[in-house]
Short mmCIF file of C-alpha atoms and ligand atoms in Angstrom, two decimals:
data_model
loop_
_atom_site.label_atom_id
_atom_site.label_comp_id
_atom_site.label_asym_id
_atom_site.label_seq_id
_atom_site.Cartn_x
_atom_site.Cartn_y
_atom_site.Cartn_z
CA UNK A 1 80.26 79.93 85.22
CA UNK A 2 78.57 77.09 87.13
CA UNK A 3 78.00 77.28 90.88
CA UNK A 4 80.54 74.47 91.40
CA UNK A 5 83.15 76.19 89.24
CA UNK A 6 82.42 79.48 90.96
CA UNK A 7 83.05 78.25 94.51
CA UNK A 8 86.08 76.16 93.46
CA UNK A 9 87.59 79.29 91.88
CA UNK A 10 87.06 81.31 95.07
CA UNK A 11 88.50 78.56 97.29
CA UNK A 12 91.55 78.16 95.05
CA UNK A 13 92.47 81.80 95.81
CA UNK A 14 93.15 80.82 99.44
CA UNK A 15 96.78 80.18 100.46
CA UNK A 16 97.82 76.55 100.12
CA UNK A 17 94.67 75.55 98.24
CA UNK A 18 95.30 74.28 94.72
CA UNK A 19 92.67 73.63 92.06
CA UNK A 20 92.32 69.97 93.02
CA UNK A 21 91.81 70.66 96.72
CA UNK A 22 89.38 73.48 95.90
CA UNK A 23 87.22 71.05 93.93
CA UNK A 24 87.41 68.41 96.66
CA UNK A 25 86.29 70.99 99.25
CA UNK A 26 83.49 72.14 96.97
CA UNK A 27 82.13 68.60 96.58
CA UNK A 28 82.45 68.13 100.34
CA UNK A 29 80.45 71.33 100.96
CA UNK A 30 77.77 70.11 98.54
CA UNK A 31 77.14 67.15 100.83
CA UNK A 32 76.44 69.25 103.92
CA UNK A 33 73.05 70.58 104.92
CA UNK A 34 71.74 73.96 103.83
CA UNK A 35 71.89 75.03 107.48
CA UNK A 36 75.62 74.23 107.68
CA UNK A 37 76.23 76.13 104.46
CA UNK A 38 74.34 79.12 105.81
CA UNK A 39 76.41 79.15 109.01
CA UNK A 40 79.65 79.06 107.01
CA UNK A 41 78.51 81.88 104.72
CA UNK A 42 77.35 83.97 107.67
CA UNK A 43 80.54 83.54 109.65
CA UNK A 44 82.54 84.70 106.60
CA UNK A 45 80.42 87.84 106.34
CA UNK A 46 80.55 88.47 110.10
CA UNK A 47 84.33 88.14 109.94
CA UNK A 48 84.72 90.82 107.32
CA UNK A 49 82.10 93.06 108.96
CA UNK A 50 83.47 92.92 112.50
CA UNK A 51 87.22 92.47 112.35
CA UNK A 52 89.24 95.65 111.82
CA UNK A 53 92.67 97.05 112.68
CA UNK A 54 93.30 98.33 116.22
CA UNK A 55 93.46 102.15 116.22
CA UNK A 56 96.70 102.08 118.17
CA UNK A 57 98.72 99.08 116.99
CA UNK A 58 96.93 97.78 113.83
CA UNK A 59 96.49 94.31 115.35
CA UNK A 60 93.18 92.74 114.30
CA UNK A 61 90.32 93.32 116.72
CA UNK A 62 86.55 93.55 116.95
CA UNK A 63 86.87 96.66 119.15
CA UNK A 64 88.38 100.09 118.45
CA UNK A 65 91.45 99.21 120.53
CA UNK A 66 92.68 95.61 120.80
CA UNK A 67 92.87 93.53 123.99
CA UNK A 68 96.67 93.73 124.21
CA UNK A 69 96.69 97.56 124.00
CA UNK A 70 93.92 97.72 126.62
CA UNK A 71 95.60 95.29 129.03
CA UNK A 72 96.82 97.33 132.05
CA UNK A 73 99.43 94.66 132.84
CA UNK A 74 101.26 95.28 129.54
CA UNK A 75 104.19 97.66 129.44
CA UNK A 76 103.16 100.39 126.99
CA UNK A 77 106.69 101.77 126.88
CA UNK A 78 108.10 98.78 124.98
CA UNK A 79 106.76 98.31 121.45
CA UNK A 80 107.52 95.24 119.36
CA UNK A 81 107.20 95.92 115.62
CA UNK A 82 105.96 93.01 113.50
CA UNK A 83 104.96 92.55 109.87
CA UNK A 84 101.56 90.90 110.28
CA UNK A 85 98.96 90.33 113.02
CA UNK A 86 99.76 86.58 112.83
CA UNK A 87 103.30 87.37 114.07
CA UNK A 88 101.77 88.69 117.30
CA UNK A 89 100.22 85.26 117.82
CA UNK A 90 103.62 83.63 117.38
CA UNK A 91 105.31 85.95 119.92
CA UNK A 92 102.44 85.62 122.40
CA UNK A 93 102.65 81.81 122.18
CA UNK A 94 106.39 82.02 122.82
CA UNK A 95 105.58 83.88 126.05
CA UNK A 96 107.75 86.24 128.05
CA UNK A 97 107.07 89.46 126.14
CA UNK A 98 105.12 91.94 128.30
CA UNK A 99 105.19 95.00 126.06
CA UNK A 100 102.80 95.98 123.29
CA UNK A 101 102.95 95.71 119.50
CA UNK A 102 102.85 97.66 116.28
CA UNK A 103 101.79 95.88 113.07
CA UNK A 104 103.41 97.27 109.91
CA UNK A 105 101.00 95.51 107.57
CA UNK A 106 103.76 93.86 105.53
CA UNK A 107 107.38 94.50 104.61
CA UNK A 108 109.13 96.64 102.04
CA UNK A 109 109.13 94.76 98.74
CA UNK A 110 109.90 97.15 95.88
CA UNK A 111 109.75 94.32 93.34
CA UNK A 112 106.17 93.60 94.38
CA UNK A 113 105.22 97.26 94.55
CA UNK A 114 105.21 97.50 98.36
CA UNK A 115 106.70 100.82 99.45
CA UNK A 116 106.91 102.73 102.77
CA UNK A 117 103.51 104.34 102.13
CA UNK A 118 101.90 100.87 102.22
CA UNK A 119 103.17 100.27 105.77
CA UNK A 120 102.13 101.91 109.06
CA UNK A 121 105.55 103.45 109.72
CA UNK A 122 104.24 107.02 109.98
CA UNK A 123 101.84 105.93 112.73
CA UNK A 124 104.72 104.13 114.48
CA UNK A 125 106.89 107.26 114.43
CA UNK A 126 103.96 109.27 115.83
CA UNK A 127 103.56 106.73 118.62
CA UNK A 128 107.27 106.80 119.36
CA UNK A 129 107.41 110.59 119.35
CA UNK A 130 104.62 111.14 121.88
CA UNK A 131 106.92 110.38 124.81
CA UNK A 132 105.36 107.25 126.26
CA UNK A 133 107.56 104.81 124.32
CA UNK A 134 111.02 103.95 125.64
CA UNK A 135 112.09 101.10 123.39
CA UNK A 136 111.10 99.75 119.98
CA UNK A 137 112.04 96.16 119.15
CA UNK A 138 111.96 95.44 115.43
CA UNK A 139 110.78 91.84 114.94
CA UNK A 140 110.32 91.79 111.19
CA UNK A 141 111.01 88.38 109.63
CA UNK A 142 114.61 87.22 109.14
CA UNK A 143 114.49 87.60 105.34
CA UNK A 144 116.23 90.12 103.03
CA UNK A 145 113.03 92.15 102.80
CA UNK A 146 112.46 91.87 106.56
CA UNK A 147 116.01 93.13 107.24
CA UNK A 148 115.61 96.02 104.79
CA UNK A 149 112.33 96.92 106.48
CA UNK A 150 114.03 96.85 109.90
CA UNK A 151 116.72 99.26 108.68
CA UNK A 152 114.06 101.55 107.22
CA UNK A 153 112.08 101.56 110.48
CA UNK A 154 115.25 102.29 112.47
CA UNK A 155 116.12 105.26 110.22
CA UNK A 156 112.62 106.68 110.49
CA UNK A 157 112.80 106.43 114.29
CA UNK A 158 116.24 108.05 114.46
CA UNK A 159 114.72 111.51 114.98
CA UNK A 160 112.84 110.33 118.09
CA UNK A 161 114.42 109.62 121.46
CA UNK A 162 113.43 105.93 121.63
CA UNK A 163 116.06 103.22 121.59
CA UNK A 164 115.67 100.80 118.69
CA UNK A 165 116.66 97.15 118.91
CA UNK A 166 116.56 94.27 116.42
CA UNK A 167 115.66 90.73 117.46
CA UNK A 168 118.79 88.58 117.66
CA UNK A 169 119.79 86.50 114.66
CA UNK A 170 119.21 82.79 115.07
CA UNK A 171 115.74 82.40 113.64
CA UNK A 172 115.85 80.46 110.37
CA UNK A 173 116.78 82.89 107.56
CA UNK A 174 113.95 83.41 105.12
CA UNK A 175 111.56 81.73 107.52
CA UNK A 176 108.46 83.32 108.96
CA UNK A 177 108.20 84.18 112.62
CA UNK A 178 104.86 82.45 112.46
CA UNK A 179 106.50 79.07 111.90
CA UNK A 180 109.54 79.49 114.16
CA UNK A 181 109.56 77.49 117.38
CA UNK A 182 108.63 79.15 120.65
CA UNK A 183 112.01 78.84 122.34
CA UNK A 184 113.77 80.39 119.32
CA UNK A 185 111.41 83.37 119.30
CA UNK A 186 111.73 83.94 123.06
CA UNK A 187 115.53 83.71 122.74
CA UNK A 188 115.63 86.13 119.75
CA UNK A 189 113.60 88.69 121.73
CA UNK A 190 115.61 88.30 124.93
CA UNK A 191 118.94 88.62 123.09
CA UNK A 192 117.90 91.64 121.02
CA UNK A 193 120.62 94.04 119.94
CA UNK A 194 120.59 97.79 119.76
CA UNK A 195 120.46 98.99 116.14
ZN1 LIG B 1 96.25 97.28 119.69
#
């Protein structure tokens, strides 16, 4: 495979990048200096070397424990459960939430081979059972799989003493939290309902 083909193939694996765009980007990269190419390659390697899941909440971090978990102003007794680290960004941008998070690492999707063992639910139950958590808010996406995941999380937490709430309906069904508008996210969190 040629170097051009090779890079275009790698780029076309990225979300939202089709074959045509991948080739256009490849030709664009060919025009830049060797120094620019080196910086791009190095930052990709640094990214995969340094970024890892937070030991406590599975958010992405360059430290053992992420900045949100370490922040003394955050309420450690309220845990918001999300599917992906990018959902944390969406909720943080919406503002108003002062608790901490727990990233599941996806949602239950039996048709795509994603089962409970692929998510961090066991770690969540351990967190909830250690006594420092008062409330868990399940903010999985408003999709069928997201709802099924929320029900699963609630059942797994039933043996603990924490209260479990689901974000209020109102976010676009099937949409991703990541793309919902700030006011809608803040409203869904504020109007959460006990499960
Ligand atoms: Zn964390």
